[in-house]
Amino acid sequence: MKYLHTMVRVTDLAQSLRFYCDALGCGSCAGTTAKQGRYTLVFLAAPGDDDAQVELTYNWDAEQYRNRSRLRPPRLSGG
């Protein structure tokens, strides 16, 4: 199956990068910061598979979400 990418909205970019990169072994493919739009995008991919990308979207301004439990990055043991 081929897809362009999957977007995941994150509330803590540093913690999310630790999870996806350190725990899952994903690597950074690209990224962009839009100062005017106040957001950062980071594209990650599984090792050896740049076609299967995950886009982490971090909005700088706090937003109110109805179900925040779905938006928190998984906790890593020991950290």
mmCIF file with all atom_site columns, C-alpha atoms in Angstrom:
data_model
loop_
_atom_site.group_PDB
_atom_site.id
_atom_site.type_symbol
_atom_site.label_atom_id
_atom_site.label_alt_id
_atom_site.label_comp_id
_atom_site.label_asym_id
_atom_site.label_entity_id
_atom_site.label_seq_id
_atom_site.pdbx_PDB_ins_code
_atom_site.Cartn_x
_atom_site.Cartn_y
_atom_site.Cartn_z
_atom_site.occupancy
_atom_site.B_iso_or_equiv
_atom_site.pdbx_formal_charge
_atom_site.auth_seq_id
_atom_site.auth_comp_id
_atom_site.auth_asym_id
_atom_site.auth_atom_id
_atom_site.pdbx_PDB_model_num
ATOM 1  C CA . MET A 1 1  ? 0.000   0.000  0.000  1.00 0.00 ? 1  MET A CA 1
ATOM 2  C CA . LYS A 1 2  ? 1.331   3.426  -0.878 1.00 0.00 ? 2  LYS A CA 1
ATOM 3  C CA . TYR A 1 3  ? 0.243   6.610  0.792  1.00 0.00 ? 3  TYR A CA 1
ATOM 4  C CA . LEU A 1 4  ? 1.605   10.134 0.872  1.00 0.00 ? 4  LEU A CA 1
ATOM 5  C CA . HIS A 1 5  ? 1.887   10.547 4.616  1.00 0.00 ? 5  HIS A CA 1
ATOM 6  C CA . THR A 1 6  ? -0.041  10.533 7.878  1.00 0.00 ? 6  THR A CA 1
ATOM 7  C CA . MET A 1 7  ? -0.400  13.689 9.979  1.00 0.00 ? 7  MET A CA 1
ATOM 8  C CA . VAL A 1 8  ? -0.270  13.545 13.761 1.00 0.00 ? 8  VAL A CA 1
ATOM 9  C CA . ARG A 1 9  ? -0.970  16.721 15.749 1.00 0.00 ? 9  ARG A CA 1
ATOM 10 C CA . VAL A 1 10 ? 1.318   16.914 18.792 1.00 0.00 ? 10 VAL A CA 1
ATOM 11 C CA . THR A 1 11 ? 1.290   19.131 21.873 1.00 0.00 ? 11 THR A CA 1
ATOM 12 C CA . ASP A 1 12 ? 4.932   18.563 22.894 1.00 0.00 ? 12 ASP A CA 1
ATOM 13 C CA . LEU A 1 13 ? 7.259   18.422 19.889 1.00 0.00 ? 13 LEU A CA 1
ATOM 14 C CA . ALA A 1 14 ? 10.421  17.508 21.823 1.00 0.00 ? 14 ALA A CA 1
ATOM 15 C CA . GLN A 1 15 ? 8.743   14.625 23.651 1.00 0.00 ? 15 GLN A CA 1
ATOM 16 C CA . SER A 1 16 ? 7.119   13.403 20.436 1.00 0.00 ? 16 SER A CA 1
ATOM 17 C CA . LEU A 1 17 ? 10.461  13.440 18.608 1.00 0.00 ? 17 LEU A CA 1
ATOM 18 C CA . ARG A 1 18 ? 12.036  11.410 21.425 1.00 0.00 ? 18 ARG A CA 1
ATOM 19 C CA . PHE A 1 19 ? 9.279   8.835  21.054 1.00 0.00 ? 19 PHE A CA 1
ATOM 20 C CA . TYR A 1 20 ? 9.284   8.560  17.254 1.00 0.00 ? 20 TYR A CA 1
ATOM 21 C CA . CYS A 1 21 ? 13.058  8.848  16.798 1.00 0.00 ? 21 CYS A CA 1
ATOM 22 C CA . ASP A 1 22 ? 14.556  7.252  19.916 1.00 0.00 ? 22 ASP A CA 1
ATOM 23 C CA . ALA A 1 23 ? 11.931  4.623  20.744 1.00 0.00 ? 23 ALA A CA 1
ATOM 24 C CA . LEU A 1 24 ? 10.676  3.732  17.253 1.00 0.00 ? 24 LEU A CA 1
ATOM 25 C CA . GLY A 1 25 ? 13.850  4.491  15.303 1.00 0.00 ? 25 GLY A CA 1
ATOM 26 C CA . CYS A 1 26 ? 12.305  6.913  12.817 1.00 0.00 ? 26 CYS A CA 1
ATOM 27 C CA . GLY A 1 27 ? 14.538  9.416  11.091 1.00 0.00 ? 27 GLY A CA 1
ATOM 28 C CA . SER A 1 28 ? 13.867  12.984 10.072 1.00 0.00 ? 28 SER A CA 1
ATOM 29 C CA . CYS A 1 29 ? 13.208  13.501 6.345  1.00 0.00 ? 29 CYS A CA 1
ATOM 30 C CA . ALA A 1 30 ? 12.335  17.183 6.302  1.00 0.00 ? 30 ALA A CA 1
ATOM 31 C CA . GLY A 1 31 ? 10.757  19.929 8.289  1.00 0.00 ? 31 GLY A CA 1
ATOM 32 C CA . THR A 1 32 ? 9.538   23.476 8.125  1.00 0.00 ? 32 THR A CA 1
ATOM 33 C CA . THR A 1 33 ? 8.679   26.254 10.517 1.00 0.00 ? 33 THR A CA 1
ATOM 34 C CA . ALA A 1 34 ? 6.053   28.836 9.598  1.00 0.00 ? 34 ALA A CA 1
ATOM 35 C CA . LYS A 1 35 ? 6.569   31.825 11.872 1.00 0.00 ? 35 LYS A CA 1
ATOM 36 C CA . GLN A 1 36 ? 3.584   33.692 10.466 1.00 0.00 ? 36 GLN A CA 1
ATOM 37 C CA . GLY A 1 37 ? 1.314   30.656 10.810 1.00 0.00 ? 37 GLY A CA 1
ATOM 38 C CA . ARG A 1 38 ? 2.881   29.779 14.201 1.00 0.00 ? 38 ARG A CA 1
ATOM 39 C CA . TYR A 1 39 ? 3.414   26.080 13.542 1.00 0.00 ? 39 TYR A CA 1
ATOM 40 C CA . THR A 1 40 ? 6.203   23.580 12.927 1.00 0.00 ? 40 THR A CA 1
ATOM 41 C CA . LEU A 1 41 ? 6.025   20.500 10.697 1.00 0.00 ? 41 LEU A CA 1
ATOM 42 C CA . VAL A 1 42 ? 8.469   17.602 10.968 1.00 0.00 ? 42 VAL A CA 1
ATOM 43 C CA . PHE A 1 43 ? 8.385   14.687 8.533  1.00 0.00 ? 43 PHE A CA 1
ATOM 44 C CA . LEU A 1 44 ? 9.701   11.354 9.830  1.00 0.00 ? 44 LEU A CA 1
ATOM 45 C CA . ALA A 1 45 ? 10.095  7.965  8.205  1.00 0.00 ? 45 ALA A CA 1
ATOM 46 C CA . ALA A 1 46 ? 10.841  4.443  9.291  1.00 0.00 ? 46 ALA A CA 1
ATOM 47 C CA . PRO A 1 47 ? 14.439  3.308  8.691  1.00 0.00 ? 47 PRO A CA 1
ATOM 48 C CA . GLY A 1 48 ? 14.916  2.384  5.046  1.00 0.00 ? 48 GLY A CA 1
ATOM 49 C CA . ASP A 1 49 ? 11.403  3.417  4.011  1.00 0.00 ? 49 ASP A CA 1
ATOM 50 C CA . ASP A 1 50 ? 11.202  7.121  3.147  1.00 0.00 ? 50 ASP A CA 1
ATOM 51 C CA . ASP A 1 51 ? 7.884   6.466  1.378  1.00 0.00 ? 51 ASP A CA 1
ATOM 52 C CA . ALA A 1 52 ? 6.072   5.759  4.666  1.00 0.00 ? 52 ALA A CA 1
ATOM 53 C CA . GLN A 1 53 ? 6.177   9.174  6.305  1.00 0.00 ? 53 GLN A CA 1
ATOM 54 C CA . VAL A 1 54 ? 4.586   10.576 9.423  1.00 0.00 ? 54 VAL A CA 1
ATOM 55 C CA . GLU A 1 55 ? 4.064   14.333 9.668  1.00 0.00 ? 55 GLU A CA 1
ATOM 56 C CA . LEU A 1 56 ? 4.213   15.751 13.179 1.00 0.00 ? 56 LEU A CA 1
ATOM 57 C CA . THR A 1 57 ? 2.278   19.033 13.336 1.00 0.00 ? 57 THR A CA 1
ATOM 58 C CA . TYR A 1 58 ? 3.013   21.290 16.298 1.00 0.00 ? 58 TYR A CA 1
ATOM 59 C CA . ASN A 1 59 ? 0.927   24.451 16.708 1.00 0.00 ? 59 ASN A CA 1
ATOM 60 C CA . TRP A 1 60 ? 2.795   26.975 18.848 1.00 0.00 ? 60 TRP A CA 1
ATOM 61 C CA . ASP A 1 61 ? -0.279  28.451 20.471 1.00 0.00 ? 61 ASP A CA 1
ATOM 62 C CA . ALA A 1 62 ? -2.143  26.345 23.000 1.00 0.00 ? 62 ALA A CA 1
ATOM 63 C CA . GLU A 1 63 ? -5.419  25.002 21.673 1.00 0.00 ? 63 GLU A CA 1
ATOM 64 C CA . GLN A 1 64 ? -8.314  23.509 23.548 1.00 0.00 ? 64 GLN A CA 1
ATOM 65 C CA . TYR A 1 65 ? -9.065  19.941 22.472 1.00 0.00 ? 65 TYR A CA 1
ATOM 66 C CA . ARG A 1 66 ? -12.090 17.950 23.542 1.00 0.00 ? 66 ARG A CA 1
ATOM 67 C CA . ASN A 1 67 ? -10.185 14.682 23.998 1.00 0.00 ? 67 ASN A CA 1
ATOM 68 C CA . ARG A 1 68 ? -6.629  15.539 24.970 1.00 0.00 ? 68 ARG A CA 1
ATOM 69 C CA . SER A 1 69 ? -5.759  11.938 25.856 1.00 0.00 ? 69 SER A CA 1
ATOM 70 C CA . ARG A 1 70 ? -5.547  11.142 22.134 1.00 0.00 ? 70 ARG A CA 1
ATOM 71 C CA . LEU A 1 71 ? -3.085  13.961 21.520 1.00 0.00 ? 71 LEU A CA 1
ATOM 72 C CA . ARG A 1 72 ? -0.489  13.224 24.161 1.00 0.00 ? 72 ARG A CA 1
ATOM 73 C CA . PRO A 1 73 ? 2.625   11.418 22.993 1.00 0.00 ? 73 PRO A CA 1
ATOM 74 C CA . PRO A 1 74 ? 3.151   8.013  24.604 1.00 0.00 ? 74 PRO A CA 1
ATOM 75 C CA . ARG A 1 75 ? 5.259   8.050  27.758 1.00 0.00 ? 75 ARG A CA 1
ATOM 76 C CA . LEU A 1 76 ? 8.637   6.391  27.599 1.00 0.00 ? 76 LEU A CA 1
ATOM 77 C CA . SER A 1 77 ? 9.735   4.234  30.506 1.00 0.00 ? 77 SER A CA 1
ATOM 78 C CA . GLY A 1 78 ? 12.667  5.569  32.485 1.00 0.00 ? 78 GLY A CA 1
ATOM 79 C CA . GLY A 1 79 ? 12.250  9.108  31.275 1.00 0.00 ? 79 GLY A CA 1
#
